[in-house]
XYZ file of N, CA and C in Angstrom:
555
model
N 18.842 -15.902 34.927
C 18.149 -14.766 34.264
C 18.478 -14.879 32.814
N 17.540 -14.855 31.919
C 17.730 -14.870 30.414
C 18.367 -13.697 29.827
N 18.823 -13.859 28.695
C 19.468 -12.782 28.052
C 18.516 -11.589 27.881
N 17.310 -12.056 27.584
C 16.172 -10.774 27.410
C 16.104 -10.074 28.746
N 15.867 -10.732 29.840
C 15.865 -10.080 31.214
C 17.022 -9.313 31.336
N 18.238 -9.815 31.054
C 19.656 -9.186 31.264
C 19.650 -7.837 30.544
N 19.199 -7.867 29.231
C 19.157 -6.583 28.464
C 18.230 -5.586 29.242
N 16.799 -6.225 29.614
C 16.015 -5.214 30.228
C 16.564 -4.696 31.423
N 17.344 -5.415 32.229
C 17.799 -5.064 33.524
C 18.856 -3.864 33.136
N 19.700 -4.136 32.080
C 20.741 -3.109 31.866
C 20.143 -1.841 31.320
N 19.015 -1.950 30.594
C 18.221 -0.582 30.267
C 17.635 -0.025 31.476
N 17.073 -0.841 32.156
C 16.480 -0.310 33.494
C 17.479 0.456 34.411
N 18.718 -0.169 34.598
C 19.641 0.639 35.434
C 20.052 1.972 34.713
N 19.891 2.138 33.396
C 20.295 3.404 32.828
C 19.231 4.516 32.931
N 18.099 4.073 33.324
C 16.923 4.944 33.532
C 16.851 5.619 34.901
N 16.273 6.863 35.155
C 16.158 7.380 36.315
C 14.796 6.587 36.900
N 14.657 6.108 38.118
C 13.574 5.600 38.708
C 12.475 6.666 39.075
N 11.356 6.372 38.893
C 10.166 7.391 39.203
C 9.251 6.761 40.210
N 8.516 7.808 40.756
C 7.640 7.429 41.823
C 6.201 7.818 41.398
N 5.109 7.092 41.836
C 3.923 7.267 41.291
C 2.825 7.210 42.481
N 1.934 8.277 42.493
C 0.832 8.229 43.493
C -0.455 8.252 42.961
N -1.364 7.373 43.410
C -2.668 7.188 42.904
C -3.685 7.984 43.807
N -4.627 8.678 43.287
C -5.596 9.506 44.073
C -6.971 9.261 43.750
N -7.880 9.041 44.626
C -9.288 9.011 44.443
C -10.020 9.911 45.631
N -11.240 9.734 45.927
C -11.696 10.458 47.089
C -11.373 9.792 48.410
N -11.691 8.741 48.759
C -11.430 8.050 50.084
C -10.330 7.169 50.204
N -9.736 6.775 49.086
C -8.469 5.875 49.253
C -8.878 4.494 49.882
N -9.998 3.989 49.539
C -10.302 2.602 49.821
C -10.729 1.768 48.620
N -10.975 2.305 47.564
C -11.607 1.614 46.371
C -10.599 1.685 45.046
N -10.691 2.782 44.421
C -10.009 2.923 43.074
C -8.535 3.151 43.180
N -8.033 4.056 44.102
C -6.660 4.343 44.155
C -5.839 3.252 44.650
N -6.593 2.626 45.664
C -5.969 1.249 46.256
C -6.053 0.063 45.249
N -6.873 -0.043 44.377
C -6.967 -0.860 43.197
C -5.802 -0.585 42.284
N -5.552 0.734 41.949
C -4.456 1.025 41.092
C -3.163 0.797 41.611
N -3.195 1.103 42.960
C -1.882 0.858 43.580
C -1.433 -0.548 43.727
N -2.450 -1.464 43.919
C -2.196 -2.904 44.019
C -1.817 -3.454 42.746
N -2.549 -3.018 41.773
C -2.106 -3.522 40.192
C -0.779 -2.985 39.866
N -0.512 -1.805 40.080
C 0.742 -1.256 39.707
C 1.879 -2.012 40.337
N 1.656 -2.004 41.648
C 2.750 -2.734 42.377
C 2.890 -4.183 41.897
N 1.856 -4.927 41.648
C 1.995 -6.330 41.131
C 2.764 -6.257 39.926
N 2.781 -5.367 39.101
C 3.479 -5.278 37.872
C 4.908 -4.983 38.050
N 5.327 -3.992 38.710
C 6.627 -3.465 38.893
C 7.444 -3.946 40.045
N 6.849 -4.536 40.999
C 7.570 -5.233 42.124
C 8.004 -6.649 41.806
N 7.470 -7.215 40.677
C 7.861 -8.631 40.358
C 9.391 -8.505 39.641
N 10.270 -9.309 40.345
C 11.619 -9.336 39.953
C 11.890 -9.505 38.422
N 10.963 -10.285 37.862
C 11.057 -10.536 36.497
C 10.552 -9.570 35.605
N 9.960 -8.511 36.099
C 9.496 -7.366 35.342
C 10.640 -6.508 34.716
N 10.504 -5.990 33.657
C 11.475 -5.193 32.998
C 11.472 -3.795 33.672
N 10.489 -3.517 34.551
C 10.249 -2.326 35.175
C 10.696 -2.228 36.682
N 11.090 -3.484 37.140
C 11.461 -3.594 38.451
C 12.355 -2.619 39.049
N 13.536 -2.230 38.506
C 14.360 -1.345 39.086
C 13.967 0.310 38.692
N 12.930 0.353 37.957
C 12.603 1.717 37.389
C 11.573 2.548 38.199
N 11.081 1.763 39.185
C 9.894 2.618 39.924
C 10.558 2.364 41.331
N 10.507 3.764 42.007
C 11.009 4.043 43.176
C 10.053 3.817 44.225
N 8.907 4.514 44.232
C 8.035 4.635 45.261
C 6.631 4.591 44.695
N 5.573 3.785 45.174
C 4.216 3.630 44.785
C 3.400 3.880 45.991
N 2.368 4.782 45.937
C 1.369 4.859 47.049
C 0.042 5.245 46.497
N -0.883 5.426 47.337
C -2.084 5.919 46.977
C -2.639 6.727 48.181
N -3.587 7.573 47.950
C -4.460 8.545 48.950
C -5.558 8.868 48.429
N -6.270 9.714 49.335
C -7.613 10.227 49.007
C -7.437 11.675 49.204
N -8.291 12.420 48.430
C -8.565 13.937 48.635
C -9.357 14.275 49.825
N -10.186 13.209 50.301
C -10.918 13.404 51.472
C -10.409 12.548 52.638
N -10.715 12.882 53.882
C -10.256 12.148 54.982
C -11.103 11.186 55.493
N -12.115 10.812 54.799
C -13.216 9.862 55.162
C -12.871 8.572 55.913
N -11.862 8.080 55.325
C -11.460 6.698 55.647
C -10.038 6.611 56.216
N -9.385 7.710 56.650
C -8.044 7.665 57.047
C -7.735 6.523 58.066
N -6.745 5.666 57.780
C -6.497 4.448 58.624
C -7.159 3.206 58.449
N -8.178 3.380 57.580
C -8.829 2.082 57.179
C -8.247 1.330 56.080
N -8.392 0.012 56.157
C -7.909 -0.853 54.963
C -8.696 -0.659 53.937
N -8.295 -1.119 52.583
C -9.081 -1.116 51.471
C -10.457 -1.743 51.646
N -11.413 -1.356 50.859
C -12.663 -1.988 50.793
C -12.502 -3.575 50.513
N -13.239 -4.371 51.108
C -13.168 -5.658 51.054
C -13.423 -6.186 49.496
N -14.201 -5.475 48.769
C -14.382 -5.767 47.388
C -13.071 -5.535 46.513
N -12.337 -4.423 47.021
C -11.127 -4.183 46.251
C -10.185 -5.369 46.474
N -10.050 -5.728 47.784
C -9.072 -6.722 48.252
C -9.493 -7.983 47.474
N -10.698 -8.315 47.494
C -11.171 -9.660 46.784
C -10.867 -9.752 45.476
N -11.215 -8.592 44.856
C -11.017 -8.489 43.419
C -9.305 -8.615 43.045
N -8.666 -7.980 43.875
C -7.143 -8.208 43.726
C -6.749 -9.584 43.867
N -7.202 -10.253 44.988
C -6.823 -11.558 45.193
C -7.475 -12.483 44.088
N -8.490 -12.299 43.589
C -9.054 -13.060 42.448
C -8.176 -12.993 41.242
N -7.488 -11.959 41.134
C -6.464 -11.855 39.994
C -4.909 -12.142 40.528
N -4.874 -12.813 41.595
C -3.597 -13.322 42.039
C -2.793 -12.359 42.817
N -3.227 -11.185 43.216
C -2.552 -10.128 44.038
C -2.989 -10.366 45.503
N -2.235 -11.146 46.238
C -2.628 -11.528 47.599
C -1.878 -10.907 48.666
N -0.878 -10.099 48.433
C -0.051 -9.596 49.283
C -0.293 -8.012 49.675
N -1.272 -7.358 49.091
C -1.368 -5.944 49.101
C -2.007 -5.528 50.401
N -1.426 -4.593 51.115
C -1.748 -4.121 52.365
C -1.556 -2.604 52.356
N -2.545 -1.815 52.918
C -2.601 -0.382 52.765
C -3.442 0.097 53.787
N -3.141 1.316 54.429
C -3.968 2.054 55.330
C -4.323 3.416 54.766
N -5.576 3.620 54.540
C -6.082 4.875 53.924
C -5.430 6.123 54.369
N -4.998 7.012 53.582
C -4.461 8.320 54.109
C -4.933 9.404 53.089
N -4.832 10.578 53.548
C -5.282 11.706 52.846
C -3.975 12.391 52.104
N -4.296 12.910 51.043
C -3.269 13.720 50.200
C -2.670 14.843 51.183
N -1.398 15.003 50.996
C -0.604 15.777 51.908
C 0.337 16.717 50.942
N 0.749 17.888 51.491
C 1.617 18.785 50.695
C 2.874 18.192 50.172
N 3.442 17.420 50.969
C 4.733 16.745 50.451
C 4.642 15.786 49.399
N 3.487 15.273 49.146
C 3.274 14.459 47.969
C 3.562 15.020 46.658
N 3.369 16.283 46.698
C 3.641 16.969 45.264
C 5.265 17.139 45.076
N 6.035 16.989 46.109
C 7.316 16.878 46.019
C 8.032 15.623 46.034
N 7.273 14.706 46.588
C 7.805 13.291 46.661
C 7.481 12.349 45.612
N 6.491 12.816 44.689
C 6.157 11.912 43.657
C 6.508 12.527 42.326
N 6.830 11.821 41.276
C 7.103 12.186 39.905
C 5.761 12.497 39.121
N 4.775 11.324 39.402
C 3.418 11.299 38.900
C 2.314 11.213 39.957
N 1.262 11.897 39.748
C 0.212 11.726 40.640
C -1.175 11.554 39.669
N -1.626 10.504 39.855
C -2.718 10.015 38.812
C -4.100 9.958 39.595
N -4.899 10.751 39.077
C -6.204 10.892 39.663
C -7.143 9.966 38.900
N -8.072 9.509 39.602
C -9.086 8.400 39.004
C -10.020 9.023 38.368
N -10.512 10.201 38.581
C -11.539 10.932 37.726
C -11.307 12.439 37.633
N -12.093 13.281 36.893
C -11.982 14.480 36.777
C -12.088 15.372 38.087
N -12.962 14.996 38.882
C -13.132 15.595 40.167
C -11.807 15.582 41.171
N -11.365 14.307 41.089
C -9.961 13.959 41.889
C -8.872 14.855 41.240
N -8.815 14.857 39.950
C -7.804 15.645 39.312
C -7.860 17.189 39.683
N -9.106 17.677 39.733
C -9.400 19.103 39.969
C -9.003 19.487 41.384
N -9.500 18.500 42.400
C -9.023 18.552 43.778
C -7.538 18.570 43.978
N -6.841 17.583 43.227
C -5.367 17.629 43.439
C -4.568 18.938 42.890
N -5.119 19.295 41.777
C -4.597 20.552 41.183
C -4.748 21.737 42.084
N -5.948 21.861 42.692
C -6.346 23.035 43.513
C -5.467 22.894 44.819
N -5.357 21.687 45.348
C -4.564 21.492 46.578
C -3.069 22.061 46.209
N -2.486 21.569 45.175
C -1.143 21.986 44.809
C -1.067 23.453 44.672
N -2.058 23.996 44.076
C -2.060 25.470 43.781
C -2.218 26.325 45.171
N -2.967 25.753 46.059
C -3.161 26.647 47.392
C -2.070 26.398 48.204
N -1.172 25.388 48.127
C -0.197 25.034 49.077
C 1.277 25.741 48.880
N 1.634 26.598 49.691
C 2.857 27.143 49.406
C 4.017 26.071 49.545
N 3.781 25.073 50.496
C 4.817 23.934 50.339
C 4.728 23.034 49.279
N 3.668 22.990 48.460
C 3.495 22.184 47.390
C 4.003 23.008 46.055
N 4.352 24.191 46.266
C 4.606 25.174 45.059
C 5.939 24.727 44.436
N 6.888 23.988 45.098
C 7.983 23.479 44.564
C 7.731 22.167 43.795
N 6.626 21.841 43.597
C 6.321 20.530 43.017
C 6.866 20.236 41.741
N 7.355 19.224 41.486
C 7.765 18.638 40.300
C 6.857 17.620 39.584
N 5.909 17.216 40.516
C 4.819 16.114 40.030
C 4.027 16.529 38.785
N 3.861 15.442 38.073
C 2.828 15.736 36.920
C 1.561 15.111 37.466
N 0.581 16.065 37.519
C -0.702 15.588 37.910
C -1.566 15.366 36.738
N -2.037 14.115 36.603
C -2.727 13.750 35.369
C -3.927 12.771 35.712
N -4.750 12.689 34.702
C -5.907 11.706 34.892
C -5.163 10.410 34.528
N -5.285 9.468 35.336
C -4.806 8.002 35.050
C -5.335 7.499 33.659
N -6.560 7.779 33.355
C -7.161 7.376 32.218
C -6.459 8.064 30.907
N -5.599 8.825 31.062
C -4.963 9.410 29.831
C -4.166 8.321 29.113
N -4.028 7.254 29.860
C -3.179 6.092 29.406
C -4.155 4.988 29.137
N -5.330 5.336 28.689
C -6.304 4.257 28.208
C -5.990 3.405 27.088
N -5.262 3.876 26.262
C -4.906 3.291 24.936
C -6.029 3.272 23.966
N -7.057 3.864 24.193
C -8.140 4.140 23.309
C -8.260 5.288 22.404
N -7.308 6.112 22.767
C -7.428 7.527 22.137
C -8.205 8.469 22.791
N -8.780 8.063 23.789
C -9.630 9.164 24.650
C -9.413 8.923 26.122
N -9.561 9.976 26.856
C -9.241 9.735 28.307
C -10.458 9.139 28.990
N -10.185 8.166 29.731
C -11.243 7.402 30.554
C -11.137 7.884 32.099
N -12.175 7.677 32.875
C -12.269 7.809 34.051
C -12.488 6.530 34.791
N -11.993 6.221 36.015
C -12.252 5.080 36.831
C -13.360 5.422 37.613
N -14.601 4.845 37.339
C -15.889 5.265 38.073
C -15.658 4.668 39.626
N -16.254 5.295 40.484
C -16.265 4.896 41.902
C -17.198 3.742 42.027
N -16.584 2.646 42.194
C -17.464 1.366 42.317
C -18.212 1.114 43.800
N -17.758 1.962 44.736
C -18.386 1.849 46.104
C -19.767 1.563 46.152
N -20.677 2.182 45.409
C -22.059 2.002 45.470
C -22.655 1.182 44.448
N -21.863 0.808 43.610
C -22.311 0.137 42.331
C -22.372 -1.500 42.604
N -21.321 -2.056 43.013
C -21.204 -3.456 43.048
C -20.155 -4.134 42.583
N -19.950 -5.467 42.564
C -18.723 -6.305 42.318
C -18.284 -5.975 40.772
N -19.318 -5.940 39.891
C -18.883 -5.747 38.580
C -18.011 -4.562 38.248
N -18.367 -3.405 38.948
C -17.673 -2.262 38.835
C -16.338 -2.431 39.442
N -15.898 -3.192 40.386
C -14.711 -3.460 40.904
C -13.875 -4.257 39.816
N -14.516 -5.187 39.085
C -13.735 -5.824 38.099
C -13.358 -4.814 36.923
N -14.383 -3.949 36.562
C -14.071 -2.980 35.613
C -13.071 -2.074 36.032
N -12.900 -1.566 37.265
C -11.795 -0.776 37.734
C -10.549 -1.585 37.789
N -10.551 -2.872 37.839
C -9.336 -3.635 37.903
C -8.852 -3.714 36.470
N -9.726 -4.040 35.448
C -9.309 -4.051 34.075
C -8.690 -2.723 33.634
N -9.276 -1.568 34.095
C -8.817 -0.314 33.626
C -7.450 0.082 34.310
N -7.353 -0.335 35.574
C -6.012 -0.123 36.261
C -4.885 -0.989 35.533
N -5.078 -2.213 35.286
C -4.136 -2.956 34.637
C -3.831 -2.355 33.279
N -4.800 -1.999 32.550
C -4.398 -1.473 31.109
C -3.698 -0.104 31.226
N -4.322 0.723 32.154
C -3.706 2.049 32.252
C -2.126 1.874 32.820
N -1.889 1.035 33.776
C -0.577 0.820 34.258
C 0.251 0.357 33.150
N -0.096 -0.548 32.395
C 0.769 -1.010 31.235
C 1.049 -0.059 30.189
N -0.085 0.559 29.909
C 0.153 1.617 28.818
C 1.145 2.899 29.379
N 0.952 3.126 30.717
C 1.871 4.140 31.277
C 3.293 3.830 31.240
N 3.518 2.626 31.698
C 4.911 1.925 31.962
C 5.558 1.929 30.370
N 4.724 1.553 29.420
C 5.264 1.445 28.021
C 5.518 2.828 27.443
N 4.839 3.852 27.883
C 5.009 5.374 27.551
C 6.122 5.884 28.305
N 6.300 5.718 29.503
C 7.326 6.225 30.285
C 8.725 5.605 29.936
N 8.883 4.330 29.675
C 9.956 3.573 29.384
C 9.861 2.799 28.160
N 9.855 3.523 26.933
C 9.529 2.864 25.666
C 10.353 1.897 25.232
N 11.791 2.099 25.651
C 12.808 1.299 25.150
C 12.887 0.082 26.038
N 12.525 0.226 27.188
C 12.595 -0.978 28.177
C 11.546 -2.067 27.769
N 10.443 -1.582 27.473
C 9.154 -2.566 27.089
C 9.612 -3.261 25.834
N 10.303 -2.536 24.849
C 10.653 -3.314 23.623
C 11.911 -4.203 23.923
N 12.700 -3.851 24.823
C 13.947 -4.753 25.133
C 13.444 -5.990 25.670
N 12.440 -5.922 26.647
C 11.841 -7.182 27.320
C 11.119 -7.996 26.373
N 10.743 -7.608 25.184
C 9.956 -8.409 24.359
C 10.660 -9.502 23.457
């Protein structure tokens, strides 16, 4: 391990690990894309964020695809970018998610409103410590972006979703752990 990685590792161990949940409507396109991209960044042992992320998952606000694997176009887009080990079974948002995750990232404003309403209606979720946010708040452009649902659009939309998820993930990690990213450079 190089000196830079050692310094990053030391900084990582001094930080509290966080957990992240990605949310879209059906949990087969956007949220799974975000989960796959985010995992590829933080689960790499050479990543300065390796020990800083506790749990990563994704879910949908609707139960349309519970138990299904991600859309084949999501998987092929991930594979085209070298992410070949991503496996997931779609699930629906649940009350415990609001207690179990530090950050809940919605892919668009509708998903954001649904997650906030869910938390507000649930007595079990009332003890939530999760920050519910639009993932696109970390666009790096100075404006919030949404990840459009690529399901009915086509392959180019999956590529755009990948690019956004990669950019948002990197920006979020640099925001959440500003000293770690600088140490790793």
